XYZ file of C-alpha atoms in Angstrom:
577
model
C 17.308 31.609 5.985
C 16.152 29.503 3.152
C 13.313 30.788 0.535
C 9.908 29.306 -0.269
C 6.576 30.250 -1.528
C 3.435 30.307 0.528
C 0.118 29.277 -0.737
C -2.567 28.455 0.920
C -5.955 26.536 0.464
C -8.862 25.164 2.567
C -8.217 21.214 1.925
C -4.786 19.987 0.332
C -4.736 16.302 -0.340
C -1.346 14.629 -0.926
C -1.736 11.869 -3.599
C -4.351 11.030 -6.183
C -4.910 7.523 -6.251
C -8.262 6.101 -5.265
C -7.898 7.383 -2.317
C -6.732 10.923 -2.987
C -9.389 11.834 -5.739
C -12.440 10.217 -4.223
C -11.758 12.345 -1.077
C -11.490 15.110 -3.211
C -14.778 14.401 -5.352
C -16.360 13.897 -1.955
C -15.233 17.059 -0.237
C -16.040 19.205 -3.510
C -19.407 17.368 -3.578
C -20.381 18.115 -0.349
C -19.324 22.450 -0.550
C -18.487 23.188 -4.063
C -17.505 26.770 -2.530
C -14.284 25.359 -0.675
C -10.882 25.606 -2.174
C -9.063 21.877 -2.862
C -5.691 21.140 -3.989
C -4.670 17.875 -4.774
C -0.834 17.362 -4.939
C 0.909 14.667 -6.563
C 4.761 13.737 -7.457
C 3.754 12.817 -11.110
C 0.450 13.746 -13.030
C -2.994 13.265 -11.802
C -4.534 10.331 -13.293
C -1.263 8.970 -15.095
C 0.602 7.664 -11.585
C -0.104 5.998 -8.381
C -0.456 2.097 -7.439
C -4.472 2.425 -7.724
C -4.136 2.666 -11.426
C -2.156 -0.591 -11.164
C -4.534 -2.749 -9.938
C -5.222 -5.621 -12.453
C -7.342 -7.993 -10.052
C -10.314 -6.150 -8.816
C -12.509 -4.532 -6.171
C -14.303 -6.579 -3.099
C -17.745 -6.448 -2.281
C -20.518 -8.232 -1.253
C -23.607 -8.258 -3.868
C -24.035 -11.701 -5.146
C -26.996 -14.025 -3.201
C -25.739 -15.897 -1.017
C -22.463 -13.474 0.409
C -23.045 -10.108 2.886
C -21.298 -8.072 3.785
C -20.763 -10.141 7.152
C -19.292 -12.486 5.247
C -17.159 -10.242 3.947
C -15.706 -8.909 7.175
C -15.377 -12.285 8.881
C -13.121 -12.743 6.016
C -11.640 -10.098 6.242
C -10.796 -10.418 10.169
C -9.779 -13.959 9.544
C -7.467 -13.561 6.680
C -6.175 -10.315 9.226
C -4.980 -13.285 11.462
C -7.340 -11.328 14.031
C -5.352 -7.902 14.233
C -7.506 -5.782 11.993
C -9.066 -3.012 13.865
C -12.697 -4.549 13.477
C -14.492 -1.229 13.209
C -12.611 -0.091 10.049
C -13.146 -3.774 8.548
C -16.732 -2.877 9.573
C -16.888 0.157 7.555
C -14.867 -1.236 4.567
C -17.291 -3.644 3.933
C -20.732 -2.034 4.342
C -19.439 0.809 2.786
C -18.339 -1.082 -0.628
C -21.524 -2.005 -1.218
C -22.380 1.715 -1.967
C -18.693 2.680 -3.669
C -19.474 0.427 -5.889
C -22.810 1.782 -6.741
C -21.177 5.291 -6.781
C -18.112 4.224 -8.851
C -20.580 2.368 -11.679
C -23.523 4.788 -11.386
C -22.176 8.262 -10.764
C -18.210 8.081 -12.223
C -18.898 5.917 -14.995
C -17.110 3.297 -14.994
C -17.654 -0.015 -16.844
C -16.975 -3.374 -14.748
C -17.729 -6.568 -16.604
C -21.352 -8.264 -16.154
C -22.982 -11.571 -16.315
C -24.839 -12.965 -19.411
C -28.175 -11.754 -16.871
C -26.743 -7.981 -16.976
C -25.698 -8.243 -13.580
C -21.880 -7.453 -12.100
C -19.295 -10.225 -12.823
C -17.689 -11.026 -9.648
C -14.419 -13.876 -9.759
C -12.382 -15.485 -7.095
C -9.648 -14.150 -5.459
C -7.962 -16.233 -2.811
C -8.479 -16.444 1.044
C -12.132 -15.510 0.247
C -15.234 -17.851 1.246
C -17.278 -16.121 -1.934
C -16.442 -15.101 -5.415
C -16.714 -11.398 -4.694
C -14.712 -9.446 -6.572
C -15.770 -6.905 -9.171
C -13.342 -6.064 -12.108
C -12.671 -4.677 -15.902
C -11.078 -7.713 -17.487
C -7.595 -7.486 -15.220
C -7.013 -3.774 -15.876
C -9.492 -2.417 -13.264
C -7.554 -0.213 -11.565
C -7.116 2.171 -14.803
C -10.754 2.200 -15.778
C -11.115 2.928 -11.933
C -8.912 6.002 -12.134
C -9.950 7.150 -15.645
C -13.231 8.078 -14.668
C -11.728 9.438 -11.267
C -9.596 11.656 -12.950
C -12.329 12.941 -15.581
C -14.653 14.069 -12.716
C -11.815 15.803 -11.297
C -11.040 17.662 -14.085
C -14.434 18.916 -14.845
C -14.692 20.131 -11.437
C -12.632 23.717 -10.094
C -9.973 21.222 -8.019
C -6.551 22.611 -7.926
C -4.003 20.508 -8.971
C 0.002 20.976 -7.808
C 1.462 17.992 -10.590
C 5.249 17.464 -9.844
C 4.873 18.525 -6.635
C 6.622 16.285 -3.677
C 5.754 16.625 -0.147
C 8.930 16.387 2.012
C 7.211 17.290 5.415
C 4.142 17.693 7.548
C 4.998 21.052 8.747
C 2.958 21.667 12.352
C 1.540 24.777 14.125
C 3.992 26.330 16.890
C 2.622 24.407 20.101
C 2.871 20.835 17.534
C -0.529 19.687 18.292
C -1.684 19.824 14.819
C -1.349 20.520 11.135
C -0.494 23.904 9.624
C 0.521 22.726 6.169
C 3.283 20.778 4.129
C 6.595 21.351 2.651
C 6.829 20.865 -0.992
C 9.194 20.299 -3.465
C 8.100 21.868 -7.202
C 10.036 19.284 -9.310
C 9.816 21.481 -12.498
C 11.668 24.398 -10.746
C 13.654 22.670 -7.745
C 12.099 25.594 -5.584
C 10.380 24.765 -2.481
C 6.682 25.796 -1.528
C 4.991 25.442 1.574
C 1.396 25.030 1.343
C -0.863 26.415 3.733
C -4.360 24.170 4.248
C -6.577 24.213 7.057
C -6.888 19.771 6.703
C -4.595 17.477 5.038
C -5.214 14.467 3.994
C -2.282 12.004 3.799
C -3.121 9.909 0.734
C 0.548 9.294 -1.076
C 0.126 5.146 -1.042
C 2.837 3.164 0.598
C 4.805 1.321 -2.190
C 7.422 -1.286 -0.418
C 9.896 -0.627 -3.432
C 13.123 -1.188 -0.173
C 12.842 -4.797 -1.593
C 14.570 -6.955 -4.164
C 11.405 -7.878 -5.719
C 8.515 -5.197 -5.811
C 5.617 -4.211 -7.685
C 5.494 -0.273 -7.286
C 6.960 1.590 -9.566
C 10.786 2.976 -8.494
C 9.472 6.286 -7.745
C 7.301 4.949 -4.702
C 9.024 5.683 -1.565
C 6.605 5.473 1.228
C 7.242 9.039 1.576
C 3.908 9.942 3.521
C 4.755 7.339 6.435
C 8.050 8.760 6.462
C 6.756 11.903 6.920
C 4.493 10.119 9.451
C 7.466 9.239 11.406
C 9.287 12.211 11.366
C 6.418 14.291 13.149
C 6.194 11.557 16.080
C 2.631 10.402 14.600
C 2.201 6.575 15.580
C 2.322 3.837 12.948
C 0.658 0.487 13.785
C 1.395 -3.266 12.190
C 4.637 -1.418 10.477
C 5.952 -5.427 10.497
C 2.731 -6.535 8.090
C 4.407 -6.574 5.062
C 2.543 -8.079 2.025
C 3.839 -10.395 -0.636
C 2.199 -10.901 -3.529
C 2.894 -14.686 -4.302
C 2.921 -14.223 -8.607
C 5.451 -11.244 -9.518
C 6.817 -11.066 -12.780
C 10.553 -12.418 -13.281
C 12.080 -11.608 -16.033
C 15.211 -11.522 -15.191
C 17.761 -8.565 -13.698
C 17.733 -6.310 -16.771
C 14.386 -4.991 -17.153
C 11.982 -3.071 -14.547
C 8.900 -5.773 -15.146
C 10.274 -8.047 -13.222
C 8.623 -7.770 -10.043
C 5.472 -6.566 -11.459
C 2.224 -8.444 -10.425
C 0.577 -11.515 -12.452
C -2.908 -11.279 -10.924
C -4.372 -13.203 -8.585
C -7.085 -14.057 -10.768
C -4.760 -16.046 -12.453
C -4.650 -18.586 -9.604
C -8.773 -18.226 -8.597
C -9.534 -19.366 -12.193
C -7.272 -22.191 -11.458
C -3.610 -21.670 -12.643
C -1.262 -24.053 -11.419
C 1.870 -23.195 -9.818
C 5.284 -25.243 -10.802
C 8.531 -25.464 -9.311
C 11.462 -25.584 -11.416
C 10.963 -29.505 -11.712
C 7.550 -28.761 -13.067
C 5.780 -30.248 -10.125
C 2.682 -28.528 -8.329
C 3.583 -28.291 -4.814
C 1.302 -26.249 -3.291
C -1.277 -28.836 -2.389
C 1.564 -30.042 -0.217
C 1.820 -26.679 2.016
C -2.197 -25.819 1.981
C -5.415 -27.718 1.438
C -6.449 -24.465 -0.734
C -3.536 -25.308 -2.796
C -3.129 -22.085 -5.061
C -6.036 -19.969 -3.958
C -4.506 -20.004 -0.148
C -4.054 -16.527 0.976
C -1.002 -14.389 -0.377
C 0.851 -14.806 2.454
C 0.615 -19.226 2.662
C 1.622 -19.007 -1.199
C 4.438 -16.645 -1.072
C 5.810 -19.008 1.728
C 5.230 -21.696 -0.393
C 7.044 -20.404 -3.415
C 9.784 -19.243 -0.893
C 10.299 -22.718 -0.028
C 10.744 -24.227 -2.998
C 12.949 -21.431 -3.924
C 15.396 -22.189 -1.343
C 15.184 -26.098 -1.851
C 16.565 -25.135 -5.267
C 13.904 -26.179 -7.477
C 13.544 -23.383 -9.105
C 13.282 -22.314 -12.669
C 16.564 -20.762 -14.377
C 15.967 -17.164 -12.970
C 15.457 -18.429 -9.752
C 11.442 -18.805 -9.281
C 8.348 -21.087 -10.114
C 6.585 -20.970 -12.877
C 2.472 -20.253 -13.647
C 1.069 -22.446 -15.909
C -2.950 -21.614 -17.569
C -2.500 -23.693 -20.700
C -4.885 -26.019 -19.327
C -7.848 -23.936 -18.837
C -7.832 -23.464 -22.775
C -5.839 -20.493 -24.406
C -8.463 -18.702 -26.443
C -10.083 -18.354 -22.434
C -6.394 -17.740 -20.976
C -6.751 -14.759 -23.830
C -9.933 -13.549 -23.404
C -10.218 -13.419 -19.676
C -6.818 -12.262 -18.870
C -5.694 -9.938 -22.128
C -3.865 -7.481 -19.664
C -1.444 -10.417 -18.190
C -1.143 -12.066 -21.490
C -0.266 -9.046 -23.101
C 2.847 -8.386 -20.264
C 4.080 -11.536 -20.509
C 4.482 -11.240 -24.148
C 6.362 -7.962 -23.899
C 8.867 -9.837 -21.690
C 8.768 -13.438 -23.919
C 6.837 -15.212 -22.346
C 3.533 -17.181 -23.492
C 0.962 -17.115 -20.439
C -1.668 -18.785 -22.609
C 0.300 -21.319 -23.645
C 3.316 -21.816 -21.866
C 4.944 -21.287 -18.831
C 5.727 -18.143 -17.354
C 8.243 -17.600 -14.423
C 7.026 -15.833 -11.418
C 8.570 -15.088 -7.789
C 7.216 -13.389 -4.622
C 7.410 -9.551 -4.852
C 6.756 -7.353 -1.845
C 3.009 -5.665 -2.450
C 1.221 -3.793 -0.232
C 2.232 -2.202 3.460
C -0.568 -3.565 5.940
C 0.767 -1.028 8.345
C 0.753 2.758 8.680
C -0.158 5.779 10.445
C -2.923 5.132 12.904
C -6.597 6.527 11.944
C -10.010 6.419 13.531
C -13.668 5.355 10.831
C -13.815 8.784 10.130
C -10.587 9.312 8.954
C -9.042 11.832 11.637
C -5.552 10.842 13.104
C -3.768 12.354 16.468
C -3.575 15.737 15.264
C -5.900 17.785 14.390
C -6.349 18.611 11.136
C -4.745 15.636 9.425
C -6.550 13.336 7.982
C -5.582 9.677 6.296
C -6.689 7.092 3.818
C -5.810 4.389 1.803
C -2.618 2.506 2.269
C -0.957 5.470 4.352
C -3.317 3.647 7.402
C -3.023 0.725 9.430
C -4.928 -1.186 11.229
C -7.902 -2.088 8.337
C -6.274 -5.312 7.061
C -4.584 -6.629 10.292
C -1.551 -9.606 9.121
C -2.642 -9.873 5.507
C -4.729 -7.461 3.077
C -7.350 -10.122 1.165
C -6.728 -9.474 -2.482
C -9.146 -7.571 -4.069
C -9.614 -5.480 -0.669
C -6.703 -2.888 -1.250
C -8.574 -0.726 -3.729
C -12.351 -1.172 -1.761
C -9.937 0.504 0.908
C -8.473 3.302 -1.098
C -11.983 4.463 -2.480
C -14.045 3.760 0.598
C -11.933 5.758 3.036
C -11.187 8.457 0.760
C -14.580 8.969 0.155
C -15.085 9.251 4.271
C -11.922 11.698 4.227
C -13.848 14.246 2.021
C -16.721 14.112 3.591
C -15.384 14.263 6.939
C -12.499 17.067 5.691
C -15.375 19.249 4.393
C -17.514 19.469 7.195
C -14.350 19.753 9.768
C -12.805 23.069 7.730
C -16.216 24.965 8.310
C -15.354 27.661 10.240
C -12.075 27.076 10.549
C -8.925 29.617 10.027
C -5.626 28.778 8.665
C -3.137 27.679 11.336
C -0.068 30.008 11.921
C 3.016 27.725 10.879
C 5.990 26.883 12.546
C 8.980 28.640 10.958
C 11.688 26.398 12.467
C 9.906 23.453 11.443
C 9.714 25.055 8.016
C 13.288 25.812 7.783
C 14.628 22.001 9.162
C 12.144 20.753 6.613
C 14.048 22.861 3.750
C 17.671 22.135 5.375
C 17.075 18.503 5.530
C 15.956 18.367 2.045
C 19.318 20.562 1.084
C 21.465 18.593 2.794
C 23.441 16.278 -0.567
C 24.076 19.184 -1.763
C 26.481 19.932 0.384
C 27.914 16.587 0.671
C 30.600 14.573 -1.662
C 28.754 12.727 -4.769
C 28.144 9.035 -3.850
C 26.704 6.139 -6.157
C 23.595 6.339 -4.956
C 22.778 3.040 -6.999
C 24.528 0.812 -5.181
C 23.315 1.642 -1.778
C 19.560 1.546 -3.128
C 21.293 -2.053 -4.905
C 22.401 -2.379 -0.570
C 19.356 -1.851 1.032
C 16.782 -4.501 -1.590
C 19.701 -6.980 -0.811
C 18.973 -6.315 3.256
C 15.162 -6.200 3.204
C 14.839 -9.176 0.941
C 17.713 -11.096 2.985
C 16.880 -10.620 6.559
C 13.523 -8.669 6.871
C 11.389 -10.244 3.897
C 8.830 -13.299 3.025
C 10.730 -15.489 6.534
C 12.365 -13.924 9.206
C 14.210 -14.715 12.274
C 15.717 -12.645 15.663
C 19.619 -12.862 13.680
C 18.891 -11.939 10.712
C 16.330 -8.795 11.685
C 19.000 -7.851 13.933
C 21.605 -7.879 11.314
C 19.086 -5.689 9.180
C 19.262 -3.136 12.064
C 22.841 -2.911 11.876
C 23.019 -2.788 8.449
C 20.176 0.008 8.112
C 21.767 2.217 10.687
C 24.992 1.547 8.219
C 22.782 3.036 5.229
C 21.433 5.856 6.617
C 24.993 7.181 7.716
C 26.377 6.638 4.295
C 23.083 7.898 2.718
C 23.481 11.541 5.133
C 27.236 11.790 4.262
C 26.357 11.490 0.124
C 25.974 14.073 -1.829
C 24.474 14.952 -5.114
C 26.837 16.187 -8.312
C 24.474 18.842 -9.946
C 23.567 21.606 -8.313
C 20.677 22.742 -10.535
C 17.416 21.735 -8.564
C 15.174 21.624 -11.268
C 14.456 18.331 -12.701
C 17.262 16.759 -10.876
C 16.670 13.040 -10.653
C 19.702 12.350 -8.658
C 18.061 14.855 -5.551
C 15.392 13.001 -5.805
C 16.546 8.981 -5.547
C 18.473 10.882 -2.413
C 14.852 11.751 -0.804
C 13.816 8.164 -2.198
C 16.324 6.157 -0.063
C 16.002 8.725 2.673
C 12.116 7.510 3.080
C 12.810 3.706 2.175
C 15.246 3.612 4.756
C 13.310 5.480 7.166
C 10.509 3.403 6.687
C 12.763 0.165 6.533
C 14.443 1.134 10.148
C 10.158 0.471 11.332
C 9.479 -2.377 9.673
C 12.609 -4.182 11.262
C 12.021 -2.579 14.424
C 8.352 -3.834 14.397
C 9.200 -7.181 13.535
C 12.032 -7.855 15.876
C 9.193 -7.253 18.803
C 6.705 -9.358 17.394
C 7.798 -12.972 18.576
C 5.257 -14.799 17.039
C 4.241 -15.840 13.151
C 1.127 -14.003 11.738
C -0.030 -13.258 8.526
C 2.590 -11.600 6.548
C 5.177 -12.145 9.531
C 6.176 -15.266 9.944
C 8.860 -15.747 12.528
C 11.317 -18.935 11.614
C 12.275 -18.947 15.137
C 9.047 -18.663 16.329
C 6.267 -20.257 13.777
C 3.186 -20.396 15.766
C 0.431 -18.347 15.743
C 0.108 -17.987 19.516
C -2.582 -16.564 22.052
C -5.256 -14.788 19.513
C -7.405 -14.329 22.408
C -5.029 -11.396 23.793
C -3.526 -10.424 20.351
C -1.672 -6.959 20.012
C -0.961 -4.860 18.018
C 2.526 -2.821 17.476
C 2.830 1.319 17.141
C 6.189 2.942 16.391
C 6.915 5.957 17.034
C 10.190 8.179 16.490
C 11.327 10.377 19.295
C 14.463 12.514 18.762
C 15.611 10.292 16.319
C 15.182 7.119 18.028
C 12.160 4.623 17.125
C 9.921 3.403 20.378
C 7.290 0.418 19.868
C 3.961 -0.202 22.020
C 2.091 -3.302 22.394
C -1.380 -2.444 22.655
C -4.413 -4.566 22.789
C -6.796 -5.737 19.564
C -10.043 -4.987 21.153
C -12.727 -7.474 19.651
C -15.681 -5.280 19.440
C -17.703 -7.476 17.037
C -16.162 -10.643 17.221
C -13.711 -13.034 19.406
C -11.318 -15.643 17.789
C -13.289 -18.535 17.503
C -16.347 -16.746 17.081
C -18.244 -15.568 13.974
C -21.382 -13.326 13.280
C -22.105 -15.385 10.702
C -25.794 -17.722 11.187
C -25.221 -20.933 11.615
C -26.539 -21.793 8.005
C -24.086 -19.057 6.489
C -21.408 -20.292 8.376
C -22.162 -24.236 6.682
C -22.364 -22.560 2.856
């Protein structure tokens, strides 16, 4: 039998981005007498993608946009596959996040001359709506998060990673999760009556990405594992402007806002032509997905720049403004050489944001009872493509939903008896390279960017997904029969880039599987061999599931409760401004 602690507590949320603290502000808010835990694989307040966002938060508050517009948006850019009652509730319910987050947490977004919110364009967007702190919004945003948490009595389990949802004996629901304490190597299974699934997605299986290396998409993972059903897994976002800086430093792939291109930055292929223009009307503020495309193109044309990209160029919107308005980027391009206010700066498509993940109703429940989920653990809110500028709006207004919904839903309740077995495979799983012969662990993580980039990334076709397959099944064999050298648990980085490539690959096997079904282009999928966006009217949407190893996919309907492709809520005088 293998050892762990038990603790228990009435709400443990895993992660503490936007998501992850706002639920537990919320939940502590609403019954300062109930016992919260957040858990997180770094430290509270100093990790996460939230406190990477550099572009800003969506929402409609200037004359002239509503929150209509802002979901017709929304379901356009979504290529029609967002589930229209979450868009519904992101966008009315931004309106008062960001009252809350200014008001109540404190933080300080930058205004107009007339005192009133600054709000610049982001592309794919019909109104300049987005809300920011210069381009380092995401930190103030989880500053002030963190502060409020840390005045308040929330528990906090820092260097603490979840390796599974661990269920009650008949399955049907939540019991508690399987933890890791990184400090010690021991394991600790914590007892809650809800969960709330808040560990951010992170596409770091590619060659390019902008999560940090520890982000490992652990919580779908987990997702799959348990048999819980993950919808638009194939909705893969790139961010057009990453960072390249060549092979030998970790910035490369990091994001250059997309600010930069609403304030009108040019984008240059290696021949220092704009060529945009020639793939969308919107030239450079087309949405994320038309750009990357774009970029992609010229990339494999060869006109690229001599790391293999395009370049940005913002000289011509003055440099003292370049400066001013964009300090953050300017700053980051200078640590890596490059001028952004006055020069060029070489950029390339970097995989961004999961669209997809575990399936979740407005009010944050999921299929079993007692877990909850928020932020980019769900699918289903953005559809094809996330709008920039909607990914943290998402984060804070559905953890916010989570707590309150968490808090009244544990009233009452007892803690679930756990299952033991599913305790003990969660431990001998997580023991397993320690049995095993050392392997270079490196190269296979080296293996599977080269795959996902290759054959599953920005274009895609039926060979090359297929040979993704293979190659993933290839992975995860080698990756279950290597080992780790050190046996001490504690600290032990290697054990941990084993669970790392254990998730990716997991979560890689989904993605391919998703978008080998999906025989049309939307959105972030676009389909080589087939590159039409066919038959909105009956669009579907995909939902993988694994079942005794083995993944199983569902078409099910996009029900248009609000609004039908071609149609639009919007009057007919909104609809001409």
């Amino acid at each position: 039998m293998n050892a762990f602690d038990v603790v228990s507590t009435d709400i443990l949320i895993l992660g503490s981005g936007g998501a992850g603290l706002f639920a537990a502000l919320h939940a502590h808010d609403a019954d300062p007498s109930l016992d919260i835990t957040v858990a997180v694989k770094g430290l509270l307040g100093k990790c996460g993608c939230t406190r990477m966002v550099q572009g800003g938060y969506n929402v409609a508050l200037a004359e002239g946009d509503s929150p209509e517009r802002h979901f017709m948006d929304t379901i356009t850019g979504g290529k029609w596959l967002p589930d229209q009652e979450l868009a519904w509730k992101l966008v009315n319910t931004a309106v008062e996040r960001i009252h809350e987050l200014e008001n109540e947490l404190g933080c300080f977004f930058d205004r107009n001359a007339d005192g009133s919110l600054h709000q610049k364009a982001f592309a794919g967007q019909t109104f300049d709506r987005t809300v920011h702190k210069g381009d380092l919004t995401g930190i103030e945003i989880i500053n002030r998060l963190a502060e409020q948490v840390w005045a308040r009595k929330i528990k906090r389990l820092e260097e603490h990673r979840a390796i599974e949802l661990i269920a009650t004996a008949d399955g049907q629901s939540i019991a508690g999760v399987m933890m890791i304490d990184l400090r010690t190597g021991k394991y600790r299974l914590v007892r809650a009556k809800a969960v709330l699934l808040a560990t951010g997605g992170g596409p770091a299986m590619y060659k390019f990405h902008t999560p940090s290396g520890d982000k490992s998409c652990d919580g779908l993972a987990m997702a799959l594992r348990a048999g819980l059903g993950l919808r638009d897994m194939e909705m893969v976002q790139f961010h057009p402007t990453g960072l390249l800086a060549g092979s030998d430093t970790r910035m490369t792939g990091t994001v250059l806002e997309e600010g930069l291109r609403g304030a009108g930055g040019y984008l240059l292929n290696g021949n220092h032509e704009r060529f945009m223009h020639n793939v969308d009307p919107r030239g450079e503020r087309a949405t994320r997905d038309v750009v990357s495309r774009g970029i992609f193109s010229e990339m494999r044309a060869g006109r690229v720049t001599p790391n293999g990209g395009v370049y940005i160029q913002m000289n011509h919107l003055g440099p003292d403004n370049v400066r001013k308005q964009f300090k953050g980027m300017v700053d980051r391009c200078a640590d890596c050489g490059f001028d952004l206010a006055g020069g060029l700066v070489e950029v390339v498509p970097t995989a961004h944001y999961m669209m997809g993940g575990l399936m979740f109703k407005p009010d944050c429940t999921t299929e079993w009872e007692g877990l909850f989920a928020a932020g980019e653990d769900t699918g289903g809110v953005h559809g094809a493509n996330r709008l920039g500028g909607n990914g943290v709006a998402n984060s804070t207004v559905f953890g916010g939903v989570a707590g309150d919904t968490m808090a009244q839903w544990v009233k009452g309740r007892s803690l679930q008896d756990y299952s033991e077995d599913s305790a003990q495979q969660a431990v001998a799983a997580a023991e397993r390279p320690f049995g095993q012969q050392p392997a270079d662990l490196y190269a296979l993580r080296e293996r599977l960017a080269e795959v996902m980039w290759n054959d599953a990334g920005i274009v895609r076709d039926k060979a090359g997904l297929e040979r993704a397959a293979a190659q993933l099944k290839v992975l995860h064999q080698e990756l279950l029969a290597s080992g780790v050298a050190d046996g001490e648990r504690a600290y032990n980085l290697t054990w941990q880039d084993w669970l790392n490539l254990d998730s990716l690959i997991h979560v890689s096997q989904a993605i391919v599987h998703a978008a080998l079904a999906r025989e049309d282009s939307r959105g972030a999928h676009f389909r080589e061999d087939f590159p039409d966006v066919r038959d909105l009217e009956n669009s579907w949407f995909s939902i993988i599931r694994q079942q005794d190893g083995t993944l199983h996919l569902e078409r099910r309907p996009v029900s248009f409760t609000r609004v039908a492709p071609g149609q639009t809520i919007l009057t007919e005088e909104e609809a001409a401004t």
